Amino acid sequence: MLNSTDLETPLLLLDEQRMQHNIERMQSRMTALGVRFRPHAKTSKCPEVVKRQLAAGARGITVSTLKEAERFFAAGIDDILYAVAIVPSKLDHALRLVRQGLKLTLLVESVWAAERLSQHGIQHGHCYDVLIEVDTDGHRSGIKPQDPQLGLVAHALRVEGGEGARLRGVLTHAGSSYALRTPEELAAMAERERAGCVDAAQRLRAQGHPCDVVSVGSTPTALSAKSLEGVTEVRAGVYVFFDLVMVGVGVCAVDDIAVSVLCTVIGHRPDVGWVITDAGWMAMSRDRGTQKQACDYGYGLVCHDSGTPIPELIFNEANQEHGVLQWNGDDTRRIEERFPVGSRLRILPNHACATGAQHECYMALPSSGGVPQRWDRFHGW
Amino acid sequence: MLNSTDLETPLLLLDEQRMQHNIERMQSRMTALGVRFRPHAKTSKCPEVVKRQLAAGARGITVSTLKEAERFFAAGIDDILYAVAIVPSKLDHALRLVRQGLKLTLLVESVWAAERLSQHGIQHGHCYDVLIEVDTDGHRSGIKPQDPQLGLVAHALRVEGGEGARLRGVLTHAGSSYALRTPEELAAMAERERAGCVDAAQRLRAQGHPCDVVSVGSTPTALSAKSLEGVTEVRAGVYVFFDLVMVGVGVCAVDDIAVSVLCTVIGHRPDVGWVITDAGWMAMSRDRGTQKQACDYGYGLVCHDSGTPIPELIFNEANQEHGVLQWNGDDTRRIEERFPVGSRLRILPNHACATGAQHECYMALPSSGGVPQRWDRFHGW
């Protein structure tokens, strides 16, 4: 149990025991399915977290910005996939990292970007490792497996004058799995993600292109796939902490959520049943990801300092540094006794990636019950 | 004009000329109305911005966290109002700052917190300057002017055994002004804010309490007040940059918005008319503040690199590092020619405070057209 009396709030707490459970659950699943696991570090942006994922069996990491690549490389992680389509203005930065010894894999999805990447490699005497982004669910970017564009992008990596880029494989992300609700839907989406990405790889190979890597993943599909035949690696991010959106999708329980925002009651409005805290949208983020789900948690699920949810206290409104919680239980006039000024509450987040981004650090609560440790996370680009 | 070719994106741009115009507009209004102006620094979290507000005539600043107080004090600003109700776990931090020479004013709204504050002052040989928070519009925290609680809190600051706290006055914030739309509604709300806060001050004075400071403010009411009789200072934050929510409220034009997110086109989905950029919700924040307004701008208003809005390109969806823009104009198949991969767009934010918080720094574009300057901002608590 946390003795939180002296901690200044708002503060992002990390329950190491829950996190370790989440890490082992995913890793054992990936091991059983016979694939390499490459966790997405955009969720934590924290070397202490990623070290634990690697210690459990992950091989390499995925990032969403070159700053993440730079910071994790500085922390000793030397195999990194940057899973957002690269553009020329970022290539000098990428080159600096590979020159320092990082094994960096880049992503393309257009002929133009593929050509520029190859030319940059030739110009600077480096051969970039590249994946092509494949669209298996229509939710965002990528090329559909059957689209002739796929072969054209692969071809564009082979510009004349040298070898500036080397096609390593294909990558897809079934992000639309976040909108699903049942195990059957999730298993079907996982199979669609797998089959589409394997199809893209086979089409490239049939055209004479190398395609060793077949990379798929999202937390819901990674936890729902029945088979990963033809897949070589899986990526997932938010599983490490989980959050209320993942509870709504059905891939975890509330008790699996490893991060929460500790806050302090700073006032009341007994006439309307409001408890006011110092965790506003700056501490929670503006993410309202559960709004479209069956259970809308407002800005987060309010819990006692011990971690036990308080279903009658609803986090309806948030200002920058004020959270406004609506008491929906009995005896509204007694909210000042129930939740006195100075008392602590914990809020479970809708979206762990978004809430984490609002904080400079985690206060990690060791499984052993020892003294909380500050784990820094980074911010910006 | 910005030559943005070499800048890595996403990047938060700050148009100094627009900012300076906004600063002078507000300051000249406050000077004409005969009140002290104490800008809220939570919007920028940037000493370079605040220095310009002070140079234009502001006296002291307002902050929403003790970290803001600490950082601005370190930057040489020594008169700071912390405008969120204080709780005991933050008092040691506050005391450290006043011991270093900061003139720090604190806020209370409960008897319990007032007593603890006074006791802390007595215990440590300091007399805190304190305002009582008054509720003039029912939108958040504070005590209604006619509520007997007001006098009880003032009384609670005078604990036995010494002088640990000194009542300096009252403070209110008409945050519900953000939901208004017409000049008449805004002027009426400004008058309600003024009259309520002056009423609270008069009631305290009638009970024998000192009440020199009568502090009101929000950007919409500060720009709409006809009279500020009885008010001694006004606070406002977002006016320094403005944003799309303020356009919707009617207190600025799109051309007044001084911050924008520079991003790069990274891909397309011509079949559905999508332009994909590297500014997702991490760069914009999840704030959807214009959703309830007459004009819903999605995640922001998309502009050309030059700053000219592109009304046919709607920022509908955002992933962490991907923005998905929907082309609603003619000839969807030509979006790749109109917005090629590698080209730049600028996005005006819904809420400048929230978008700013996602970034480590501003890239300030000097009025003179010189080289952009990096202005750091801080993050966390």
Short mmCIF file of N, CA, C and O in Angstrom, two decimals, chain B residues 49-104:
data_model
loop_
_atom_site.label_atom_id
_atom_site.label_comp_id
_atom_site.label_asym_id
_atom_site.label_seq_id
_atom_site.Cartn_x
_atom_site.Cartn_y
_atom_site.Cartn_z
N VAL B 49 7.61 34.26 -23.59
CA VAL B 49 6.28 34.83 -23.84
C VAL B 49 5.90 35.77 -22.70
O VAL B 49 5.46 36.91 -22.92
N VAL B 50 6.09 35.31 -21.49
CA VAL B 50 5.66 36.09 -20.32
C VAL B 50 6.45 37.40 -20.21
O VAL B 50 5.90 38.45 -19.85
N LYS B 51 7.72 37.36 -20.56
CA LYS B 51 8.52 38.60 -20.55
C LYS B 51 7.89 39.67 -21.44
O LYS B 51 7.89 40.85 -21.11
N ARG B 52 7.33 39.24 -22.56
CA ARG B 52 6.71 40.21 -23.47
C ARG B 52 5.39 40.74 -22.91
O ARG B 52 5.03 41.89 -23.14
N GLN B 53 4.68 39.90 -22.16
CA GLN B 53 3.45 40.38 -21.52
C GLN B 53 3.78 41.43 -20.46
O GLN B 53 3.11 42.45 -20.35
N LEU B 54 4.84 41.17 -19.70
CA LEU B 54 5.24 42.12 -18.66
C LEU B 54 5.78 43.41 -19.29
O LEU B 54 5.49 44.51 -18.81
N ALA B 55 6.54 43.26 -20.37
CA ALA B 55 7.10 44.45 -21.02
C ALA B 55 5.99 45.37 -21.53
O ALA B 55 6.15 46.59 -21.59
N ALA B 56 4.85 44.77 -21.88
CA ALA B 56 3.74 45.57 -22.41
C ALA B 56 2.93 46.23 -21.29
O ALA B 56 2.02 47.02 -21.58
N GLY B 57 3.20 45.88 -20.03
CA GLY B 57 2.49 46.56 -18.95
C GLY B 57 1.85 45.66 -17.91
O GLY B 57 1.30 46.15 -16.91
N ALA B 58 1.88 44.33 -18.13
CA ALA B 58 1.32 43.43 -17.11
C ALA B 58 2.13 43.56 -15.82
O ALA B 58 3.33 43.85 -15.86
N ARG B 59 1.44 43.33 -14.68
CA ARG B 59 2.13 43.42 -13.39
C ARG B 59 1.89 42.14 -12.62
O ARG B 59 0.81 41.88 -12.12
N GLY B 60 2.94 41.32 -12.54
CA GLY B 60 2.82 40.00 -11.92
C GLY B 60 2.14 39.04 -12.87
O GLY B 60 1.64 39.43 -13.93
N ILE B 61 2.15 37.77 -12.49
CA ILE B 61 1.50 36.74 -13.31
C ILE B 61 0.66 35.82 -12.44
O ILE B 61 0.76 35.83 -11.21
N THR B 62 -0.17 35.05 -13.11
CA THR B 62 -0.99 34.02 -12.50
C THR B 62 -0.46 32.67 -12.97
O THR B 62 -0.02 32.56 -14.11
N VAL B 63 -0.48 31.66 -12.09
CA VAL B 63 -0.08 30.31 -12.49
C VAL B 63 -1.10 29.29 -11.99
O VAL B 63 -1.91 29.59 -11.09
N SER B 64 -1.03 28.09 -12.58
CA SER B 64 -1.97 27.03 -12.20
C SER B 64 -1.30 25.88 -11.48
O SER B 64 -1.98 24.94 -11.06
N THR B 65 0.04 25.92 -11.35
CA THR B 65 0.76 24.88 -10.61
C THR B 65 1.94 25.53 -9.89
O THR B 65 2.43 26.59 -10.32
N LEU B 66 2.44 24.87 -8.87
CA LEU B 66 3.63 25.39 -8.18
C LEU B 66 4.88 25.23 -9.04
O LEU B 66 5.84 25.98 -8.89
N LYS B 67 4.87 24.28 -9.95
CA LYS B 67 6.01 24.18 -10.87
C LYS B 67 6.09 25.43 -11.75
O LYS B 67 7.18 25.95 -11.99
N GLU B 68 4.94 25.90 -12.22
CA GLU B 68 4.94 27.15 -12.99
C GLU B 68 5.50 28.28 -12.14
O GLU B 68 6.33 29.08 -12.61
N ALA B 69 5.05 28.34 -10.87
CA ALA B 69 5.57 29.39 -9.98
C ALA B 69 7.09 29.28 -9.87
O ALA B 69 7.81 30.28 -9.99
N GLU B 70 7.56 28.07 -9.68
CA GLU B 70 9.00 27.85 -9.50
C GLU B 70 9.79 28.25 -10.74
O GLU B 70 10.81 28.94 -10.66
N ARG B 71 9.32 27.83 -11.90
CA ARG B 71 10.06 28.10 -13.13
C ARG B 71 10.02 29.59 -13.50
O ARG B 71 11.02 30.14 -13.96
N PHE B 72 8.88 30.22 -13.32
CA PHE B 72 8.81 31.65 -13.66
C PHE B 72 9.59 32.49 -12.65
O PHE B 72 10.22 33.48 -13.01
N PHE B 73 9.60 32.06 -11.41
CA PHE B 73 10.41 32.75 -10.41
C PHE B 73 11.89 32.62 -10.77
O PHE B 73 12.66 33.60 -10.73
N ALA B 74 12.28 31.43 -11.17
CA ALA B 74 13.68 31.23 -11.60
C ALA B 74 14.03 32.10 -12.80
O ALA B 74 15.18 32.48 -13.00
N ALA B 75 13.00 32.44 -13.60
CA ALA B 75 13.23 33.31 -14.77
C ALA B 75 13.15 34.78 -14.40
O ALA B 75 13.18 35.65 -15.28
N GLY B 76 13.01 35.08 -13.10
CA GLY B 76 13.09 36.47 -12.66
C GLY B 76 11.76 37.15 -12.36
O GLY B 76 11.73 38.34 -12.06
N ILE B 77 10.67 36.40 -12.40
CA ILE B 77 9.35 36.99 -12.11
C ILE B 77 9.03 36.73 -10.65
O ILE B 77 8.95 35.58 -10.22
N ASP B 78 8.84 37.81 -9.88
CA ASP B 78 8.80 37.62 -8.42
C ASP B 78 7.45 37.93 -7.78
O ASP B 78 7.36 37.98 -6.55
N ASP B 79 6.41 38.11 -8.58
CA ASP B 79 5.07 38.38 -8.03
C ASP B 79 4.10 37.43 -8.73
O ASP B 79 3.74 37.64 -9.89
N ILE B 80 3.72 36.37 -8.02
CA ILE B 80 2.98 35.28 -8.66
C ILE B 80 1.78 34.87 -7.81
O ILE B 80 1.90 34.65 -6.60
N LEU B 81 0.65 34.77 -8.48
CA LEU B 81 -0.59 34.29 -7.86
C LEU B 81 -0.83 32.85 -8.32
O LEU B 81 -0.94 32.59 -9.52
N TYR B 82 -0.90 31.94 -7.35
CA TYR B 82 -1.20 30.53 -7.66
C TYR B 82 -2.71 30.36 -7.51
O TYR B 82 -3.22 30.28 -6.39
N ALA B 83 -3.41 30.30 -8.65
CA ALA B 83 -4.86 30.46 -8.65
C ALA B 83 -5.63 29.13 -8.63
O ALA B 83 -6.68 29.00 -9.26
N VAL B 84 -5.11 28.15 -7.93
CA VAL B 84 -5.83 26.90 -7.68
C VAL B 84 -5.79 26.68 -6.17
O VAL B 84 -4.74 26.89 -5.54
N ALA B 85 -6.91 26.26 -5.59
CA ALA B 85 -7.00 26.13 -4.13
C ALA B 85 -5.85 25.27 -3.60
O ALA B 85 -5.61 24.15 -4.07
N ILE B 86 -5.15 25.79 -2.61
CA ILE B 86 -3.98 25.11 -2.05
C ILE B 86 -4.44 24.00 -1.09
O ILE B 86 -5.50 24.11 -0.46
N VAL B 87 -3.65 22.94 -1.03
CA VAL B 87 -3.88 21.87 -0.06
C VAL B 87 -2.60 21.67 0.74
O VAL B 87 -1.51 22.02 0.27
N PRO B 88 -2.70 21.10 1.96
CA PRO B 88 -1.53 21.03 2.83
C PRO B 88 -0.31 20.34 2.22
O PRO B 88 0.83 20.77 2.47
N SER B 89 -0.51 19.32 1.39
CA SER B 89 0.66 18.60 0.85
C SER B 89 1.49 19.47 -0.09
O SER B 89 2.60 19.08 -0.47
N LYS B 90 0.99 20.64 -0.46
CA LYS B 90 1.76 21.54 -1.33
C LYS B 90 2.39 22.69 -0.56
O LYS B 90 3.10 23.51 -1.15
N LEU B 91 2.15 22.77 0.74
CA LEU B 91 2.60 23.95 1.48
C LEU B 91 4.11 24.00 1.67
O LEU B 91 4.70 25.09 1.66
N ASP B 92 4.74 22.86 1.84
CA ASP B 92 6.20 22.90 1.99
C ASP B 92 6.86 23.45 0.72
O ASP B 92 7.83 24.21 0.78
N HIS B 93 6.30 23.07 -0.41
CA HIS B 93 6.81 23.56 -1.69
C HIS B 93 6.61 25.09 -1.79
O HIS B 93 7.53 25.84 -2.14
N ALA B 94 5.40 25.52 -1.44
CA ALA B 94 5.11 26.97 -1.47
C ALA B 94 6.06 27.72 -0.54
O ALA B 94 6.60 28.78 -0.89
N LEU B 95 6.28 27.16 0.65
CA LEU B 95 7.15 27.82 1.63
C LEU B 95 8.58 27.95 1.10
O LEU B 95 9.23 28.99 1.29
N ARG B 96 9.06 26.90 0.44
CA ARG B 96 10.41 26.99 -0.15
C ARG B 96 10.51 28.19 -1.09
O ARG B 96 11.51 28.90 -1.09
N LEU B 97 9.48 28.41 -1.87
CA LEU B 97 9.51 29.51 -2.84
C LEU B 97 9.47 30.87 -2.15
O LEU B 97 10.23 31.77 -2.52
N VAL B 98 8.62 31.02 -1.14
CA VAL B 98 8.57 32.33 -0.48
C VAL B 98 9.86 32.59 0.30
O VAL B 98 10.33 33.73 0.36
N ARG B 99 10.45 31.54 0.82
CA ARG B 99 11.73 31.71 1.53
C ARG B 99 12.84 32.18 0.60
O ARG B 99 13.80 32.83 1.03
N GLN B 100 12.70 31.82 -0.68
CA GLN B 100 13.70 32.26 -1.67
C GLN B 100 13.41 33.67 -2.17
O GLN B 100 14.16 34.21 -3.00
N GLY B 101 12.31 34.25 -1.72
CA GLY B 101 12.05 35.65 -2.08
C GLY B 101 10.86 35.88 -2.99
O GLY B 101 10.59 37.01 -3.40
N LEU B 102 10.14 34.83 -3.34
CA LEU B 102 8.98 35.00 -4.20
C LEU B 102 7.82 35.62 -3.42
O LEU B 102 7.49 35.17 -2.32
N LYS B 103 7.19 36.63 -3.99
CA LYS B 103 5.93 37.15 -3.45
C LYS B 103 4.83 36.28 -4.05
O LYS B 103 4.39 36.49 -5.18
N LEU B 104 4.42 35.29 -3.28
CA LEU B 104 3.48 34.27 -3.76
C LEU B 104 2.14 34.47 -3.05
O LEU B 104 2.09 34.55 -1.82
#
